[in-house]
């Protein structure tokens, strides 16, 4: 056997793990349930006739399975996770503990309102913090995540325009906008039109003004932008948008750079979704669940989705029907009352930081990003001059002629124990590398990051192409074949005989 | 290869008798990367020029293939369902997408020739 | 401040390294008039103990379903979640990971998503499944949009037995897509869905068990749909039922859209939950949401990636929006792994047994009528007068006695006296006795 190879294929702490279904030990079970006893069923003859096909496993086997899987994941708990525009900051464990208090976690969403006044007060308190931080008068709490919040905001704008009796058909989106914008607009019957950036990486104000007319429903800005820049002409943008009778939508994905220092309401924003899982530290959980409350101006508030939380004579109550004060609501976007478990976590984070700490966190995020920028700008190619906000954008000019692409550079970071930055986004520059260190990192951690990135950049320029194109070598897996995965999709486990049959087809 | 005409949406057309054979250009397949899936139209469908005729999906992106001219779909390349990689390996040959019977055969002449298309594609990219 | 990585000394040194005199210099692009002059009117930072005290005080104002006999269902179900589930989902490698965009260092997430997809497909009796959606309601809306893409027709017929929130979200998603929904009125009577199908019907959406708890054989409806070139979408609010009840796939469903909360996930006052969606292999290219797929790495070893993502973006750009609920999917996956074949079926059986015991006990109360001929773990009872005040009175007494149908369907006169009651494995004989006694008193 060659050095490094093992009998099992395992590598010490990295243990190869089969699928649950490949470990089936019929008769084993990871739970003990009481016997149902005799009863006469009321299934009307609709009893299941066939086995489900689930594997039988004991509790220790299940724990071991998922523990081994967990060891194949990178996570913020393990190291710096500088994914630009994703805000991978520390997830406090206090938040987890509080979300699990039985008085929150074990509340049924359809309990009578009199039995959930504490939960409703929590939502109301969180809404207050959000209103204060944004300087915007209303908030829709139910959207499930950022993209859902964007859908909500766009629908609210559409409803408001409908109520004004205006038929507008275009939403203007800067070419550096966050990824999900066009999908959302299309669902509300709007066509998306890009507004190019200027040489400074900001929205070209002259082009924006030129394009604004009575066919434009909204301008959807991301500020700070995905180039890591504050839109320094945002007040002029707002004025122009409003002069055209359109609404000013802001994607709040990057609110974490300015929270506590700048209020979007003061910038002329009419509508903005926030990502509680970005700015307010609720965990990303490997891809959800998130939470995407939407801040609304006075003019848009009447169209907020159901349910509404209102103060009544007998305490807080939920308005679950589009009638009375909520007659113009766009309807429901989600079951029940939103991502309540995420509300608990976000509020715990806000209370821990306080108004002073939220501001400090924003400043530290911006300072850390600028520190990294200063540490790297001479060896990598910065797309736009600083200072940056909470993230900075590099492109692949520094790799020109090396045969190394942005992706290769990212994969080499993996071997160094760093999670790569966001790559190939935004689309406004070639081979984008968007780095967001967040306020959670210590200076030592930032120094290590800078040192490794510098060394990799030097190595790349030195022509060691194979080092990069062959990376990663030390991760649980090397590069995966995405073409085969998409050409012959295998999307579930099948029993061996079924797999063989399928292959023979 | 100068019997091919092109559109600004990167489709190519070749007339075989009174039937137009349609596919995507070598430039387009290069830009898309590894093609993983192709959705073809129903035979007998009438299309206007610019209507969506097919969908091509790569690892990176999915995009529409538009009818370069008006007419009726008279054939589709079923072989792409089994092996979409043909679009990459032979885009203007075995990687064709569909055949149409143009309602106005003169439409073909209005499309770009190879030289014009090459110039257009270079500007694009 | 305990969550911040920098000291004041660090900040000074780092500002110097950036060539900035102070932090304001880094914010110089913010228009002067928009910079807050004063601190916001918010409390100052607080320690763990203070925050815990404040939020625990709010939690204490609520009546936890764990402390009361609880018969609430209607789209959210209280089940016992094994201790191992919460332990696994709190592992930082799962909790604090991002969407697996770098598959080489996200195989843990990708493998459990692949396992989750398999579990969902198996319990639904379908061929494939997505890697989760926000919740059951958004999964239903997505399923309706998906059916339109497949059938290339515009209208979707929605049964009156579909959960009002599933109906409501679907309605909102369809609001600007033109005339596309036929919503049948909620009713405890029969409805003839097959008669609503015409040449423009893309799909019929029906829930099983329905919001009133009734089960029905969907095979004839599936046949009617297919004959007319339409799809059958089956919504499932309580996936535990699939351990005992014939799954939608075996009755001819084309798309299953379900709520996943009851497996592995707590009530959490309504969220976060997770949506499940399963379908036939031939519709895979129209299935929204993220999907994990199997492949090999450069050394030929088996591994997993997010796949068909180009298609996903394509669908989304035009017609839909979706994301997933990864950690809730993990909780589902771990719970389902612990249950296995034997446990899943035993759990379903136990739920049904508890509900049968409850139905028998309530049927014996004077003035109470059980409306269902069939049910799984939930059914509807009719009281001699409005149900909402009775539910409120029972809550005052510390009993969560059921969801008034008037909260689900306000203004529907025939339902005003109805209460939807549910019994899972967590309901004890004492709980049943408490509800029976309370109903005797208040009815």
Short mmCIF file of N, CA and C in Angstrom, two decimals, chain A residues 150 154 173-174 177-186 192 220-222 249 251 273:
data_model
loop_
_atom_site.label_atom_id
_atom_site.label_comp_id
_atom_site.label_asym_id
_atom_site.label_seq_id
_atom_site.Cartn_x
_atom_site.Cartn_y
_atom_site.Cartn_z
N UNK A 150 -37.93 39.17 -0.15
CA UNK A 150 -37.89 39.92 -1.39
C UNK A 150 -39.18 39.74 -2.17
N UNK A 154 -41.74 42.82 -2.99
CA UNK A 154 -42.13 43.12 -4.36
C UNK A 154 -43.64 43.02 -4.52
N UNK A 173 -32.81 46.92 -11.58
CA UNK A 173 -31.92 46.23 -10.65
C UNK A 173 -30.48 46.50 -11.07
N UNK A 174 -29.63 46.99 -10.17
CA UNK A 174 -28.23 47.20 -10.53
C UNK A 174 -27.58 45.87 -10.94
N UNK A 177 -26.49 43.39 -8.26
CA UNK A 177 -27.48 43.04 -7.23
C UNK A 177 -27.31 41.62 -6.73
N UNK A 178 -27.88 41.37 -5.60
CA UNK A 178 -27.87 40.06 -4.98
C UNK A 178 -28.63 39.09 -5.85
N UNK A 179 -28.29 37.81 -5.79
CA UNK A 179 -28.70 36.84 -6.80
C UNK A 179 -30.16 36.64 -7.08
N UNK A 180 -31.00 36.74 -6.08
CA UNK A 180 -32.37 36.29 -6.28
C UNK A 180 -33.30 37.35 -6.85
N UNK A 181 -32.84 38.56 -7.00
CA UNK A 181 -33.73 39.64 -7.42
C UNK A 181 -34.62 39.36 -8.65
N UNK A 182 -34.04 38.92 -9.78
CA UNK A 182 -34.87 38.79 -10.99
C UNK A 182 -36.03 37.81 -10.84
N UNK A 183 -35.79 36.70 -10.12
CA UNK A 183 -36.84 35.69 -9.93
C UNK A 183 -38.06 36.33 -9.28
N UNK A 184 -37.78 37.07 -8.24
CA UNK A 184 -38.83 37.66 -7.46
C UNK A 184 -39.68 38.61 -8.27
N UNK A 185 -39.03 39.48 -9.01
CA UNK A 185 -39.75 40.47 -9.80
C UNK A 185 -40.67 39.78 -10.80
N UNK A 186 -40.17 38.73 -11.42
CA UNK A 186 -40.95 38.04 -12.45
C UNK A 186 -42.24 37.47 -11.88
N UNK A 192 -37.37 42.56 -15.36
CA UNK A 192 -36.21 43.15 -14.70
C UNK A 192 -35.31 43.79 -15.75
N UNK A 220 -34.52 48.26 -7.20
CA UNK A 220 -34.11 47.32 -6.15
C UNK A 220 -32.61 47.37 -5.96
N UNK A 221 -32.21 48.10 -4.96
CA UNK A 221 -30.78 48.30 -4.70
C UNK A 221 -30.31 47.35 -3.60
N UNK A 222 -29.06 46.93 -3.69
CA UNK A 222 -28.45 46.28 -2.53
C UNK A 222 -27.45 47.28 -1.97
N UNK A 249 -36.65 49.98 -3.24
CA UNK A 249 -36.48 48.73 -2.50
C UNK A 249 -35.01 48.54 -2.19
N UNK A 251 -32.30 45.68 -0.72
CA UNK A 251 -31.96 44.35 -0.22
C UNK A 251 -31.10 44.56 1.02
N UNK A 273 -35.91 44.08 3.01
CA UNK A 273 -35.93 42.85 3.81
C UNK A 273 -34.61 42.72 4.56
#
